[in-house]
GROMACS .gro file of C-alpha atoms in nm:
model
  254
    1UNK     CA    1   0.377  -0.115  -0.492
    2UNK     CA    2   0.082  -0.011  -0.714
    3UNK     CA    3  -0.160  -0.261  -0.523
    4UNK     CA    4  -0.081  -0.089  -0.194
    5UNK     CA    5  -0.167   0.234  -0.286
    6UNK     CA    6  -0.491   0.105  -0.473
    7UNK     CA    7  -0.567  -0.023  -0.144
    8UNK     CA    8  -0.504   0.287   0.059
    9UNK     CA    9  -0.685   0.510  -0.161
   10UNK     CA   10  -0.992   0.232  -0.126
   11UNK     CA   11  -0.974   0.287   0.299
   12UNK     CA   12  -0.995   0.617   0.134
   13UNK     CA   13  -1.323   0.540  -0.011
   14UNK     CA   14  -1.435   0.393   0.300
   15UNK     CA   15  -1.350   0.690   0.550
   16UNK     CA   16  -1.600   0.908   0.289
   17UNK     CA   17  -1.845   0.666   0.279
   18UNK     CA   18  -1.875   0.581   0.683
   19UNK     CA   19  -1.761   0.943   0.795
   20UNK     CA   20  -2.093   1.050   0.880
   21UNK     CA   21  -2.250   0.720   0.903
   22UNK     CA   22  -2.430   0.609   1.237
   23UNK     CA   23  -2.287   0.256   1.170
   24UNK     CA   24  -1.981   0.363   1.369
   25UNK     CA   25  -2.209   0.408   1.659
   26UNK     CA   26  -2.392   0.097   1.662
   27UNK     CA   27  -2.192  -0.088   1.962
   28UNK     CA   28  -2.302  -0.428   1.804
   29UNK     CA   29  -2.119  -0.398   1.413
   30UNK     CA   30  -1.767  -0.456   1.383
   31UNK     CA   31  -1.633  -0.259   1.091
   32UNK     CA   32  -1.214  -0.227   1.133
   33UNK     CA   33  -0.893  -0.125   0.885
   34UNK     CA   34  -0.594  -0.260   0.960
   35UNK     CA   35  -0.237  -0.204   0.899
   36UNK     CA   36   0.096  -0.388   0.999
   37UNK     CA   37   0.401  -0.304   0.903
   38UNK     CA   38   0.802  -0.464   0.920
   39UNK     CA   39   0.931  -0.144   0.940
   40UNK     CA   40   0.931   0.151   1.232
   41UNK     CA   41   0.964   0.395   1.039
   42UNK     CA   42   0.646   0.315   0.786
   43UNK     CA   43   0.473   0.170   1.088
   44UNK     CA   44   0.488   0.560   1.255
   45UNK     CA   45   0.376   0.734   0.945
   46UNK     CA   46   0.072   0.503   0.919
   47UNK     CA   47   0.013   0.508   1.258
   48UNK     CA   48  -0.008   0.921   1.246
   49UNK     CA   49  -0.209   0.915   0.869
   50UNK     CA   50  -0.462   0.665   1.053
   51UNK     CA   51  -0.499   0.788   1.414
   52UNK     CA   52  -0.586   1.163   1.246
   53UNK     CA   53  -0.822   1.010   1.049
   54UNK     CA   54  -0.966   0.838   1.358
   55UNK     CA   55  -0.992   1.128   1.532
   56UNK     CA   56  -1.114   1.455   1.254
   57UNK     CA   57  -1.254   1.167   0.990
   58UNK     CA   58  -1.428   0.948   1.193
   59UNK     CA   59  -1.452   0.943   1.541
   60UNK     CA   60  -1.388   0.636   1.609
   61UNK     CA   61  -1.179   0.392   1.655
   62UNK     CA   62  -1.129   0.247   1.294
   63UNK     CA   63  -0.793   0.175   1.162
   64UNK     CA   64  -0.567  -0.073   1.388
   65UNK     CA   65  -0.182  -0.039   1.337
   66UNK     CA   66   0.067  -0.346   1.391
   67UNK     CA   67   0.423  -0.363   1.391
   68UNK     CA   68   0.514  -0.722   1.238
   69UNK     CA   69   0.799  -0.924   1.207
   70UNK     CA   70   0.813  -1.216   1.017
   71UNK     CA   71   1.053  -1.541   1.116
   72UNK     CA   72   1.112  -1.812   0.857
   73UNK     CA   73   1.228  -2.208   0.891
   74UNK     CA   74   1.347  -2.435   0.619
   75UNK     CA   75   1.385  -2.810   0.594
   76UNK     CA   76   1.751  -2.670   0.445
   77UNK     CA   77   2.023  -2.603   0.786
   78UNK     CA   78   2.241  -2.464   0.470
   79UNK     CA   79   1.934  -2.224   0.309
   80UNK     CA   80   1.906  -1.947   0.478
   81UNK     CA   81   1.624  -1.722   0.537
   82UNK     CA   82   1.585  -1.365   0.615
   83UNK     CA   83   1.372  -1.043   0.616
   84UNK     CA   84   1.516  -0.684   0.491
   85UNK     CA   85   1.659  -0.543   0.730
   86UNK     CA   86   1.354  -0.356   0.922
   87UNK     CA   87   1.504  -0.019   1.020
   88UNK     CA   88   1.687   0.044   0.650
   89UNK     CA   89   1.536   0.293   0.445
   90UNK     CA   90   1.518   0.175   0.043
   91UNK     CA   91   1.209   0.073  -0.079
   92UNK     CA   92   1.206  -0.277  -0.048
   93UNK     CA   93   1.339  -0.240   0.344
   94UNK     CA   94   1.041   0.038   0.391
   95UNK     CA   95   0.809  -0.193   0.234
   96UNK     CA   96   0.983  -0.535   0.324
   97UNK     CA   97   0.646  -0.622   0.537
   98UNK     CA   98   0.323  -0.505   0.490
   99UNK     CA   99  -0.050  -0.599   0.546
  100UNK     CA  100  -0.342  -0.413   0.483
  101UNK     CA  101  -0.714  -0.517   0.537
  102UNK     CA  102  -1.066  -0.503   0.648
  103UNK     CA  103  -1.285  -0.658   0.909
  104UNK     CA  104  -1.670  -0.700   0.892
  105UNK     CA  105  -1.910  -0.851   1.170
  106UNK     CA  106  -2.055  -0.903   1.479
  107UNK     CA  107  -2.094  -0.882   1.854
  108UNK     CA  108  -2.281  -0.867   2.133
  109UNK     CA  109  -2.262  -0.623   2.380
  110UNK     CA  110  -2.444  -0.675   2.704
  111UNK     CA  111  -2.338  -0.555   3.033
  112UNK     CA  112  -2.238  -0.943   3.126
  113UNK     CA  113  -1.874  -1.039   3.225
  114UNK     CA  114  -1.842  -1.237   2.885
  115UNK     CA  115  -1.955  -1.123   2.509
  116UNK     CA  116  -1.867  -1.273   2.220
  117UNK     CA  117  -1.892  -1.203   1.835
  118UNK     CA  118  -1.742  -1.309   1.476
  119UNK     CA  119  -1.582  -1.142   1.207
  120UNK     CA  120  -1.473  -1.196   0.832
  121UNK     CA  121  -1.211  -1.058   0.691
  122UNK     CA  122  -0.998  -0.937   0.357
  123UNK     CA  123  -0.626  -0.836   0.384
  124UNK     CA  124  -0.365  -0.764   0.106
  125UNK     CA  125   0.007  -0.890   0.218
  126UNK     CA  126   0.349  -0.788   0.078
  127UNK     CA  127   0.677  -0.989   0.245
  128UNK     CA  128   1.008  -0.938   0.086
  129UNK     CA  129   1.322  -1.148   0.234
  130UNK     CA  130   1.595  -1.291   0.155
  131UNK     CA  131   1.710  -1.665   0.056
  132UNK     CA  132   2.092  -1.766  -0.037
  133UNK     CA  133   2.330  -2.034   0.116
  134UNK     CA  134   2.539  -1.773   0.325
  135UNK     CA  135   2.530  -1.423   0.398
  136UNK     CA  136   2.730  -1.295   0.093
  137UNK     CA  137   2.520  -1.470  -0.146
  138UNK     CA  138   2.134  -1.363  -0.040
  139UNK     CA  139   1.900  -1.299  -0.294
  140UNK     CA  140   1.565  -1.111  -0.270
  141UNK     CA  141   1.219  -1.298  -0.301
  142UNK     CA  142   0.917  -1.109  -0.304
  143UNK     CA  143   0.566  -1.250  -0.192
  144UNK     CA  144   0.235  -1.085  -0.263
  145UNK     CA  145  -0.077  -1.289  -0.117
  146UNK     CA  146  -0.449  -1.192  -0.023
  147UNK     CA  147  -0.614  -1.332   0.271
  148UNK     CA  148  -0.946  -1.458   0.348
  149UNK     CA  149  -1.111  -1.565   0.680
  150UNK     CA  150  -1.315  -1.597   0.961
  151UNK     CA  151  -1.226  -1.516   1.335
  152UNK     CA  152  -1.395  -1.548   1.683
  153UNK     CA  153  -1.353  -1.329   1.977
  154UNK     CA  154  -1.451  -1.319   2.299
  155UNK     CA  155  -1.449  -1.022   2.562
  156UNK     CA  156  -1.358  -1.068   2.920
  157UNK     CA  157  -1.488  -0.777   3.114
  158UNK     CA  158  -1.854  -0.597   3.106
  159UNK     CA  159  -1.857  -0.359   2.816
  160UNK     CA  160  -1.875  -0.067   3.093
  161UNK     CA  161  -1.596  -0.126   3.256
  162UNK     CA  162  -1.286   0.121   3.184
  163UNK     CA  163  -1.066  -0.192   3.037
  164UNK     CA  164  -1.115  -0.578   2.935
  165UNK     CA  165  -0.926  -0.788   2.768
  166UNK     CA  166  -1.018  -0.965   2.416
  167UNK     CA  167  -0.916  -1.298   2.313
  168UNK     CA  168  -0.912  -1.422   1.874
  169UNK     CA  169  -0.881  -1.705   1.701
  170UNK     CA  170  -0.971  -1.742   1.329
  171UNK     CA  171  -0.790  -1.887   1.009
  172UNK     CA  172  -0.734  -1.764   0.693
  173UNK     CA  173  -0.692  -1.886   0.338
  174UNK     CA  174  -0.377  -1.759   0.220
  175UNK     CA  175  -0.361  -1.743  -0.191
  176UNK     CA  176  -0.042  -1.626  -0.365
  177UNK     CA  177  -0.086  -1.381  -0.633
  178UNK     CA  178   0.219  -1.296  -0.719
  179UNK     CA  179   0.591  -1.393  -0.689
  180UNK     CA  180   0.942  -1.294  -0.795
  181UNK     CA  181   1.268  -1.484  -0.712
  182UNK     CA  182   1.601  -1.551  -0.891
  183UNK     CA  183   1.382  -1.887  -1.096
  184UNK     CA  184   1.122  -1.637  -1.188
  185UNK     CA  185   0.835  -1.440  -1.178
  186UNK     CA  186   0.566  -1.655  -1.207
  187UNK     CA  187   0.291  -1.700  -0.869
  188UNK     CA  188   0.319  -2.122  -0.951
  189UNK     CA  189   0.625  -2.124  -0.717
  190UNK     CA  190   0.407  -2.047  -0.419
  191UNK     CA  191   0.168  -2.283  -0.285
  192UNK     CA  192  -0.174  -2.162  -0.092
  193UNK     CA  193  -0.273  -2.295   0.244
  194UNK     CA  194  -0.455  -2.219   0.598
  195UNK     CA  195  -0.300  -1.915   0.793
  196UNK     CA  196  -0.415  -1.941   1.170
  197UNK     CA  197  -0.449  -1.604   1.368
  198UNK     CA  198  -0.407  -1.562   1.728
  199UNK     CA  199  -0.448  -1.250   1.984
  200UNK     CA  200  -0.473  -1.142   2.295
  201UNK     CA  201  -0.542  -0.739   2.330
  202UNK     CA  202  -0.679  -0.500   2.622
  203UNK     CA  203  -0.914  -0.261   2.503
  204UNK     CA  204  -0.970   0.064   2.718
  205UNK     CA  205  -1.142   0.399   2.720
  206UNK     CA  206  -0.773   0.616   2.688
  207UNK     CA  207  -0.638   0.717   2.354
  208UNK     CA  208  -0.406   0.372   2.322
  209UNK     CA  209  -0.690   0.110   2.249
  210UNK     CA  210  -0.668  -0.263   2.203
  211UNK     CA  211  -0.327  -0.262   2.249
  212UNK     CA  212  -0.225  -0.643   2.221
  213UNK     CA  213   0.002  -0.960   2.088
  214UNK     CA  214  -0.069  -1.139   1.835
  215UNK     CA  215   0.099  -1.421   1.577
  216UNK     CA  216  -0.007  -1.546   1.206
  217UNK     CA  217   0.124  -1.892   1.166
  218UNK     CA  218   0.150  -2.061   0.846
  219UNK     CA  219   0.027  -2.455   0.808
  220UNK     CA  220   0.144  -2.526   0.469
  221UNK     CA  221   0.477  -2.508   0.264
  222UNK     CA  222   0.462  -2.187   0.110
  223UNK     CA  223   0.700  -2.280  -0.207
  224UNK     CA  224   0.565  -2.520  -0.470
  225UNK     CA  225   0.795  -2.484  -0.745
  226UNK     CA  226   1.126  -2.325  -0.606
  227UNK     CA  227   1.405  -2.587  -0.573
  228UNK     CA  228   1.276  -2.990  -0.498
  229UNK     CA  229   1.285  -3.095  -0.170
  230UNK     CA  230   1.299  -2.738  -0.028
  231UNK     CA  231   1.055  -2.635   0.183
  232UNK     CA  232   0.963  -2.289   0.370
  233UNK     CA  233   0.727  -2.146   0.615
  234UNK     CA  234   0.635  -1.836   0.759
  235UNK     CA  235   0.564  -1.745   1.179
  236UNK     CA  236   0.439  -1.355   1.183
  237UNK     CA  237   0.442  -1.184   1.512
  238UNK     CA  238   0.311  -0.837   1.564
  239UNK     CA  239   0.230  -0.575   1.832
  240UNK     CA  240  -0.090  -0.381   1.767
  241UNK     CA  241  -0.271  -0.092   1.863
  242UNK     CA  242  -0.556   0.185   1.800
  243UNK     CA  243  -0.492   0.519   1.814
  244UNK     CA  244  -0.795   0.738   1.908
  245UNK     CA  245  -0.726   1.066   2.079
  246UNK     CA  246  -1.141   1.163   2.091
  247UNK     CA  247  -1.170   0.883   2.327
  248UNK     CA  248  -0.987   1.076   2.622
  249UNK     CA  249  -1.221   1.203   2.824
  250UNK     CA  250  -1.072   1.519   2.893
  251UNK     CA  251  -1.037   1.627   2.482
  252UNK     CA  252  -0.938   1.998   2.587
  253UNK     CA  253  -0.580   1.834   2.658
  254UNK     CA  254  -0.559   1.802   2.279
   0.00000   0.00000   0.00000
């Protein structure tokens, strides 16, 4: 869990760095955190941390929260698959999903019906599931992996309008970095591949922005080394949404 909070106390480092920065008014630079989460209950704590900080930190809208739930398939019908259970409490069900990242680019912003723009982005991601041959004999896996990528958007709706909706596509280069299973501990049981990253999300003008869909599918076999012949793959789907109560326009309701 240490590489998690490294990463939160680097957001951290961003929020004092950008807090008074006129970067987060320039309509054209994309500059987002992001967090997804597998569980409700650590999806609403984040989702209060980084909506405050949107509002007394910086703003603006910022950090993007996602509630995720990853499905897996096997070339195995007697292996069986699953996540922690996402409402338990222990660490590893608190924790069984999570995703952190940032996302730096471009777009433009005319009054037109369509803009467009690009961005690259970093993310950290933490899955812990299951794998046995029936329920009474599942045993814990853990997956730690950073992403790299690219993604292109485009806007459907003139930037002053009070909603439009915004459509992504991008991949990412998924590379393990660390794994632990009943064979061992070592990251050579995971293979790397191409992650492909879809959504579809309405931004507005209220305090529930770019609330939207979206899915990470996985294009590659994600163990190398676990048992020969088996194979696994990962499907991520998520809801996600910005909190940002300074964008009401009535902020004496607050």
């Amino acid at each position: 869990m240490k590489k998690i909070f490294i990463l939160f106390i680097f957001f951290g480092f961003c929020i004092n760095v950008f807090a008074q920065s006129n970067r987060f008014k320039n309509h054209h630079f994309i500059f987002n955190g992001d967090i997804a989460s597998g569980n409700p209950y650590t999806m609403a704590a984040s989702s209060i941390v980084t909506g405050l900080a949107n509002y007394y930190l910086l703003n603006d809208a910022f950090f993007e929260n996602s509630f995720a739930y990853s499905l897996y398939t096997t070339n195995d019908d007697n292996l069986k698959v699953k996540t922690m259970n996402p409402t338990g409490l222990t660490a590893k069900e608190l924790f069984n999903n999570i995703q952190v990242g940032l996302k730096l680019g471009y777009q433009t912003y005319s009054p037109e019906f369509i803009n467009a723009g690009i961005y690259a982005s970093a993310h950290y991601k933490l899955e812990q599931f299951k794998v046995g041959n029936n329920d009474d004999n599942m045993k814990k896996h853990k997956a730690q992996r950073a992403l790299l990528g690219i993604t292109g958007l485009v806007s459907l709706g003139s930037m002053g309008q009070a909603s439009r909706v915004i459509l992504e596509a991008g991949v990412r280069y998924s590379m393990s970095l660390a794994y632990q299973s009943p064979f061992g501990t070592k990251k050579d049981q995971l293979n790397n591949g191409i992650t492909s990253h879809y959504a579809i999300k309405l931004a507005s003008r209220g305090m529930w922005q770019n609330i939207g869909v979206y899915a990470d599918i996985d294009h590659f076999n994600m163990w190398k080394n676990y048992e020969s012949g088996k194979k696994l793959k990962s499907y991520t789907f998520g809801i996600t949404w910005t909190i940002t109560p300074q964008q009401v326009e009535d902020r004496k309701d607050w």
